[in-house]
mmCIF file of C-alpha atoms in Angstrom:
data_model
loop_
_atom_site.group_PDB
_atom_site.id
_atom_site.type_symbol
_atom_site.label_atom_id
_atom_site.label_comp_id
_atom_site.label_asym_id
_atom_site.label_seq_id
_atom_site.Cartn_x
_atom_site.Cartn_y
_atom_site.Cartn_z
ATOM 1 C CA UNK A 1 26.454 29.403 32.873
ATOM 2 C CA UNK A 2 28.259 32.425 34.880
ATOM 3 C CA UNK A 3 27.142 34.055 36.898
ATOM 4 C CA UNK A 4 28.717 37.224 35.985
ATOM 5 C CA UNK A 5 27.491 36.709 31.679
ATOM 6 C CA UNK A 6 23.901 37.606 30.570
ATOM 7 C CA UNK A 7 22.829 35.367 28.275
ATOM 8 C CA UNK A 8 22.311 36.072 24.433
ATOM 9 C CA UNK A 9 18.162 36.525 24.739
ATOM 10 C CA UNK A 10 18.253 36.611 20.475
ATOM 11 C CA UNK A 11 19.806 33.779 20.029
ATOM 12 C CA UNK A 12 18.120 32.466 22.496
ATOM 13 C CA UNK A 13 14.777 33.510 21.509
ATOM 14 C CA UNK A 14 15.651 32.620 17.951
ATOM 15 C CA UNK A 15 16.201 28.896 18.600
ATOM 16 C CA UNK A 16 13.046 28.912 20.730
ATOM 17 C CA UNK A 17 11.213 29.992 17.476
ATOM 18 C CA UNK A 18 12.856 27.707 14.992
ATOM 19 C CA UNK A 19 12.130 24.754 17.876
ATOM 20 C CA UNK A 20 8.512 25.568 18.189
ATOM 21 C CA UNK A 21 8.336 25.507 14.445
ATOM 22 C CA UNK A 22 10.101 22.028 14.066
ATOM 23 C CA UNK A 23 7.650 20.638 16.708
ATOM 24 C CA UNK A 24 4.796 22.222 14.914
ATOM 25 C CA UNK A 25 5.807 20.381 11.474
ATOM 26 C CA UNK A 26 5.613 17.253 13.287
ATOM 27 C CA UNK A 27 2.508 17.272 14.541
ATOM 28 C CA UNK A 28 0.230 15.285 11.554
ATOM 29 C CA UNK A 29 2.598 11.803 11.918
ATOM 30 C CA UNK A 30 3.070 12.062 15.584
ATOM 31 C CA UNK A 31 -0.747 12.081 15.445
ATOM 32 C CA UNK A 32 -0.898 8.774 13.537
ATOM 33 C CA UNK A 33 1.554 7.193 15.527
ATOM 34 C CA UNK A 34 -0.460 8.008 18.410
ATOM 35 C CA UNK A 35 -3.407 6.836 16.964
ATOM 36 C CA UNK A 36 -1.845 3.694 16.191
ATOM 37 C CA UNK A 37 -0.957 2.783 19.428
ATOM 38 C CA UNK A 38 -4.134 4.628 21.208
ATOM 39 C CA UNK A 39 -7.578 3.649 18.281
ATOM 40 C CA UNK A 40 -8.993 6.326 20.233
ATOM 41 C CA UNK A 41 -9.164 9.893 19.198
ATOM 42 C CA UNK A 42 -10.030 12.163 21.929
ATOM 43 C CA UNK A 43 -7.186 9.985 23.470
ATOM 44 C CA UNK A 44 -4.852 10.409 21.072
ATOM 45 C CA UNK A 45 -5.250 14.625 20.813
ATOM 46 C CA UNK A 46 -4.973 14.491 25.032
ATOM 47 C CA UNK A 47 -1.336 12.460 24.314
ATOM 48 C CA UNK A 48 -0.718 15.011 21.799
ATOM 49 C CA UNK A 49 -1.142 17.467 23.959
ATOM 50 C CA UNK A 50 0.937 16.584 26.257
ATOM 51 C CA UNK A 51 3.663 16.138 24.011
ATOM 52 C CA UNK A 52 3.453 19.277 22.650
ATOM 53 C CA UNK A 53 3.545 21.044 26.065
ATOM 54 C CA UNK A 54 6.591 18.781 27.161
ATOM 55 C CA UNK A 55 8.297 19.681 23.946
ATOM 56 C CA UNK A 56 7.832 23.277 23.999
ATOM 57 C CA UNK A 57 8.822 23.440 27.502
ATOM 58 C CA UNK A 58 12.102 22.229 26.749
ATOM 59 C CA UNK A 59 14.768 24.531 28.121
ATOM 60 C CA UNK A 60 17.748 24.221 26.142
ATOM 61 C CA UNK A 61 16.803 23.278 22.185
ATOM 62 C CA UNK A 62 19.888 23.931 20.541
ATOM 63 C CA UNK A 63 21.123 20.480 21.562
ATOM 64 C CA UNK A 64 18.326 18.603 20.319
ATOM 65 C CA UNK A 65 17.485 20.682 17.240
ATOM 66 C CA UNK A 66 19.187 18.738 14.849
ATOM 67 C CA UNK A 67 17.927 15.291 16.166
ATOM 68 C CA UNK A 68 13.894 16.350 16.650
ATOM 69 C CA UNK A 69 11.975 13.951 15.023
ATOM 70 C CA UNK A 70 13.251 10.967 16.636
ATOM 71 C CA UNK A 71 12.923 12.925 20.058
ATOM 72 C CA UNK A 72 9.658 13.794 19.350
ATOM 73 C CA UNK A 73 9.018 10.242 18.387
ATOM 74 C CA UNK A 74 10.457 8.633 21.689
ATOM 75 C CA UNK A 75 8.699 11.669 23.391
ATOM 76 C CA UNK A 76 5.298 10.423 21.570
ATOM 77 C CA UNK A 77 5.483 6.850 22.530
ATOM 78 C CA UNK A 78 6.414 7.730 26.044
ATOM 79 C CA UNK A 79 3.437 9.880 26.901
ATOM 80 C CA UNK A 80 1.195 6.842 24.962
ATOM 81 C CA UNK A 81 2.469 4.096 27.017
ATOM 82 C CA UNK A 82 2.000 6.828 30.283
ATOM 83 C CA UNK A 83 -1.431 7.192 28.910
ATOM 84 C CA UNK A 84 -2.699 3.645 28.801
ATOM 85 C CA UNK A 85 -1.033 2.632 32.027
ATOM 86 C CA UNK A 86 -2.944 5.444 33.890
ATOM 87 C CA UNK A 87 -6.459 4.754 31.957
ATOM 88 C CA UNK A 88 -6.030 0.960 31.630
ATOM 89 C CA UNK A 89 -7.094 -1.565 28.646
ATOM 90 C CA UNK A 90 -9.592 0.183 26.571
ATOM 91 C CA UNK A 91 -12.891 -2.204 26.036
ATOM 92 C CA UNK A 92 -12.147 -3.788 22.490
ATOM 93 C CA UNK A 93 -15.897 -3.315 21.535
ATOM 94 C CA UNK A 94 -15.434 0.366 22.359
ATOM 95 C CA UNK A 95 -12.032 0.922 19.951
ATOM 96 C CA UNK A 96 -14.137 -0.905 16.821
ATOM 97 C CA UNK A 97 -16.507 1.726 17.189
ATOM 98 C CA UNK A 98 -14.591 4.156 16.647
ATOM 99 C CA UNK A 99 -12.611 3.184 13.761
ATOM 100 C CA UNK A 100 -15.693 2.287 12.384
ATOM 101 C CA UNK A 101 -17.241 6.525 13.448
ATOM 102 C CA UNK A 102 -13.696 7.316 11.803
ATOM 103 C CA UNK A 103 -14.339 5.187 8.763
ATOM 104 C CA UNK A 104 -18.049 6.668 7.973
ATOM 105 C CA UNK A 105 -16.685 10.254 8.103
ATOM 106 C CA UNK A 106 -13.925 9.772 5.683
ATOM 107 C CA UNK A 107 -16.142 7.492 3.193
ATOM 108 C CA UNK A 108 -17.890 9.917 1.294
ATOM 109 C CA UNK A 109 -18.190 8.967 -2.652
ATOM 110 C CA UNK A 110 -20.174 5.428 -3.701
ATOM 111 C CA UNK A 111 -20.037 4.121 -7.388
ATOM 112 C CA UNK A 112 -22.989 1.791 -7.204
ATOM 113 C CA UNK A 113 -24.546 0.740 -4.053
ATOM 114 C CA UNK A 114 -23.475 -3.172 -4.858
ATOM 115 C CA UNK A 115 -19.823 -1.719 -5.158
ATOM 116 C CA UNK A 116 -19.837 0.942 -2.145
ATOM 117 C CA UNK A 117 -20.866 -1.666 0.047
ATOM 118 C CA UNK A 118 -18.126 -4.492 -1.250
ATOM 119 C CA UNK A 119 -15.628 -1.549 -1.061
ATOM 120 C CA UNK A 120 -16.835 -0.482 3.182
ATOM 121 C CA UNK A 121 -16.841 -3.938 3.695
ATOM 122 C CA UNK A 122 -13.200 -4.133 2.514
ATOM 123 C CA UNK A 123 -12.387 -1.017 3.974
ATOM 124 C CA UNK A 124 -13.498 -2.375 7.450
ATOM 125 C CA UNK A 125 -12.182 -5.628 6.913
ATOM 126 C CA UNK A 126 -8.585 -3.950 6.879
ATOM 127 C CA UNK A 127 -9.180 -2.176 9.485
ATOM 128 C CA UNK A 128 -10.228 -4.997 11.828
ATOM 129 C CA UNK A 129 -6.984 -6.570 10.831
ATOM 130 C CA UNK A 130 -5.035 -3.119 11.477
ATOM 131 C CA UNK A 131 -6.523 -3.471 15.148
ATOM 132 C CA UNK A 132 -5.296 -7.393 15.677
ATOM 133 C CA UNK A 133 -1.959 -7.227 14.407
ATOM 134 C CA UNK A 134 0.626 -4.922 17.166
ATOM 135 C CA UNK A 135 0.798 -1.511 17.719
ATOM 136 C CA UNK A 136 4.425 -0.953 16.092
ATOM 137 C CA UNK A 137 3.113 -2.941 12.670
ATOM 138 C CA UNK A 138 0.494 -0.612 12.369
ATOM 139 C CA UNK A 139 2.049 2.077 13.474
ATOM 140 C CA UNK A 140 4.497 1.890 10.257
ATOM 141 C CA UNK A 141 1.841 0.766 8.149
ATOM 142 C CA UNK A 142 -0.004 3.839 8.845
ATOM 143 C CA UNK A 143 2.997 5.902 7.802
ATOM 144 C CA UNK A 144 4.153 4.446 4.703
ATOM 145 C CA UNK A 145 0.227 3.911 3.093
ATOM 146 C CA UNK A 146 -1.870 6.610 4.810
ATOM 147 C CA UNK A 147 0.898 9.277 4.930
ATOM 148 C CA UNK A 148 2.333 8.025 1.579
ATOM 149 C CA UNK A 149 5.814 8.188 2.991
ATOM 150 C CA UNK A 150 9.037 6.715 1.637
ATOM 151 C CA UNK A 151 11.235 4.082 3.630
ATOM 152 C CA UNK A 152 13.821 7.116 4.234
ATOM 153 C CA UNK A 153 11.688 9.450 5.362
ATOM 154 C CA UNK A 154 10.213 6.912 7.641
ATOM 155 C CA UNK A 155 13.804 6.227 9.273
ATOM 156 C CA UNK A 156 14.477 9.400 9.489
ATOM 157 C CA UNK A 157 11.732 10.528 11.569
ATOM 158 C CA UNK A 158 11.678 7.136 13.461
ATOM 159 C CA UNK A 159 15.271 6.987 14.155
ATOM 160 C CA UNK A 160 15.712 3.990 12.987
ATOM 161 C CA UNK A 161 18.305 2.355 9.957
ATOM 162 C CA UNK A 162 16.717 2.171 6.515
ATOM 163 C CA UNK A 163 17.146 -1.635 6.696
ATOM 164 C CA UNK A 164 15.540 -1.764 9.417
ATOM 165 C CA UNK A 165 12.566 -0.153 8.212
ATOM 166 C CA UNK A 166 12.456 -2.287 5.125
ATOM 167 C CA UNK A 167 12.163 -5.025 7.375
ATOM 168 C CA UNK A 168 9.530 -3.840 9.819
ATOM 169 C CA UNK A 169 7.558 -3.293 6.966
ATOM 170 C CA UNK A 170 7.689 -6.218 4.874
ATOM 171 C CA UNK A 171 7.037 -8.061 8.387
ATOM 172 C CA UNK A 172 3.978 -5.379 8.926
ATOM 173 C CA UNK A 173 2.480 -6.543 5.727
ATOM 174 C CA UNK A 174 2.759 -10.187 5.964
ATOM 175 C CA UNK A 175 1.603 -9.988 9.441
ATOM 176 C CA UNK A 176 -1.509 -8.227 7.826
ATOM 177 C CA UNK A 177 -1.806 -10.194 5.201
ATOM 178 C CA UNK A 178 -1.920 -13.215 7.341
ATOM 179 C CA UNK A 179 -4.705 -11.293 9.687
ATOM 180 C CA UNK A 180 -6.950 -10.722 6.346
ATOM 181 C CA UNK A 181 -7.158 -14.240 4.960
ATOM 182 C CA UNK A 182 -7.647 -15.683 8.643
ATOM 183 C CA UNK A 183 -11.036 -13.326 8.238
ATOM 184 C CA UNK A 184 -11.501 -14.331 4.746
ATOM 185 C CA UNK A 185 -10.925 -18.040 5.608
ATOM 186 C CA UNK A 186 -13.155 -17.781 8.275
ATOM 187 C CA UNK A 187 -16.179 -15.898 6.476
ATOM 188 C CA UNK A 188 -15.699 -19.000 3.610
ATOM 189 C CA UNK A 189 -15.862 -21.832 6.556
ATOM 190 C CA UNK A 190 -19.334 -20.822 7.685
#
């Protein structure tokens, strides 16, 4: 910049506005990528946070306007790994209970008592799988069946080719799959 040139504070201020705005719209999947790496939700709004305030503070958006959502992702995943290096492994025990506090809150219509428990029992038998397979698997699970997205809008936010989300999540849901009948086969066994 010169010295001797003021700087354009509208257009300046107007790509400030339109950036805060993009990061705003991202907020709801960054969260559940967060959470799929994290299990923990007062962990996962203090990552949050912290992206947020690193993404707002950026200086300069007009570069990385056109490119935020894959930032932001990178961004997200950076301040998560930050995160659990600085707190350490989270007891396993304590990240069940959660889901399972998560689980109770967002379960609220029964049938029949015979088919509300069947139906918590698969419910939490999913989600004990979601935990043992890896973070990326159910990260993209997470997306594509909780946030109903489709496999483009997926790579576009992800930054990643569409082929390569096909993949990820046809791997995703065998590795799943594979994590529900090693419960089922298990429960049958004893």
């Amino acid at each position: 910049m010169n010295p001797g040139v003021q700087p354009d504070l509208t257009t300046s201020a107007r790509y400030q506005t339109l950036w805060h705005n993009e990061v705003l719209k991202h907020l709801n999947w960054l969260r559940s990528v967060i959470r799929a790496r994290l299990g923990d939700q007062f962990a996962v709004e203090d990552v949050l946070n912290d992206v947020v305030v690193d993404a707002l503070a950026v200086e300069n958006p007009r570069e990385k306007i056109q490119f935020v959502a894959p930032w932001l992702y990178r961004l997200a995943i950076h301040k998560t790994l930050l995160f659990r290096r600085k707190c350490g492994r989270r007891n396993r025990a304590y990240e069940a209970k959660a889901w399972l506090a998560q689980a109770q809150y967002s379960s609220v219509h029964f049938i029949a008592p015979l088919e509300g428990m069947l139906e918590a029992e698969r419910h939490q038998a999913v989600r004990d799988a979601m935990q043992r397979i890896n973070g990326k698997d159910s990260e993209i699970l997470s997306l594509k069946y909780v946030h109903d997205w489709d496999y483009q809008t997926i790579s576009e936010n992800l930054g990643i080719d569409y082929w390569k989300v096909v993949h990820r999540l046809r791997r995703a849901r065998n590795r799943l799959r594979t994590e529900l009948l090693k419960n089922v086969n298990f429960r049958s066994s004893t």
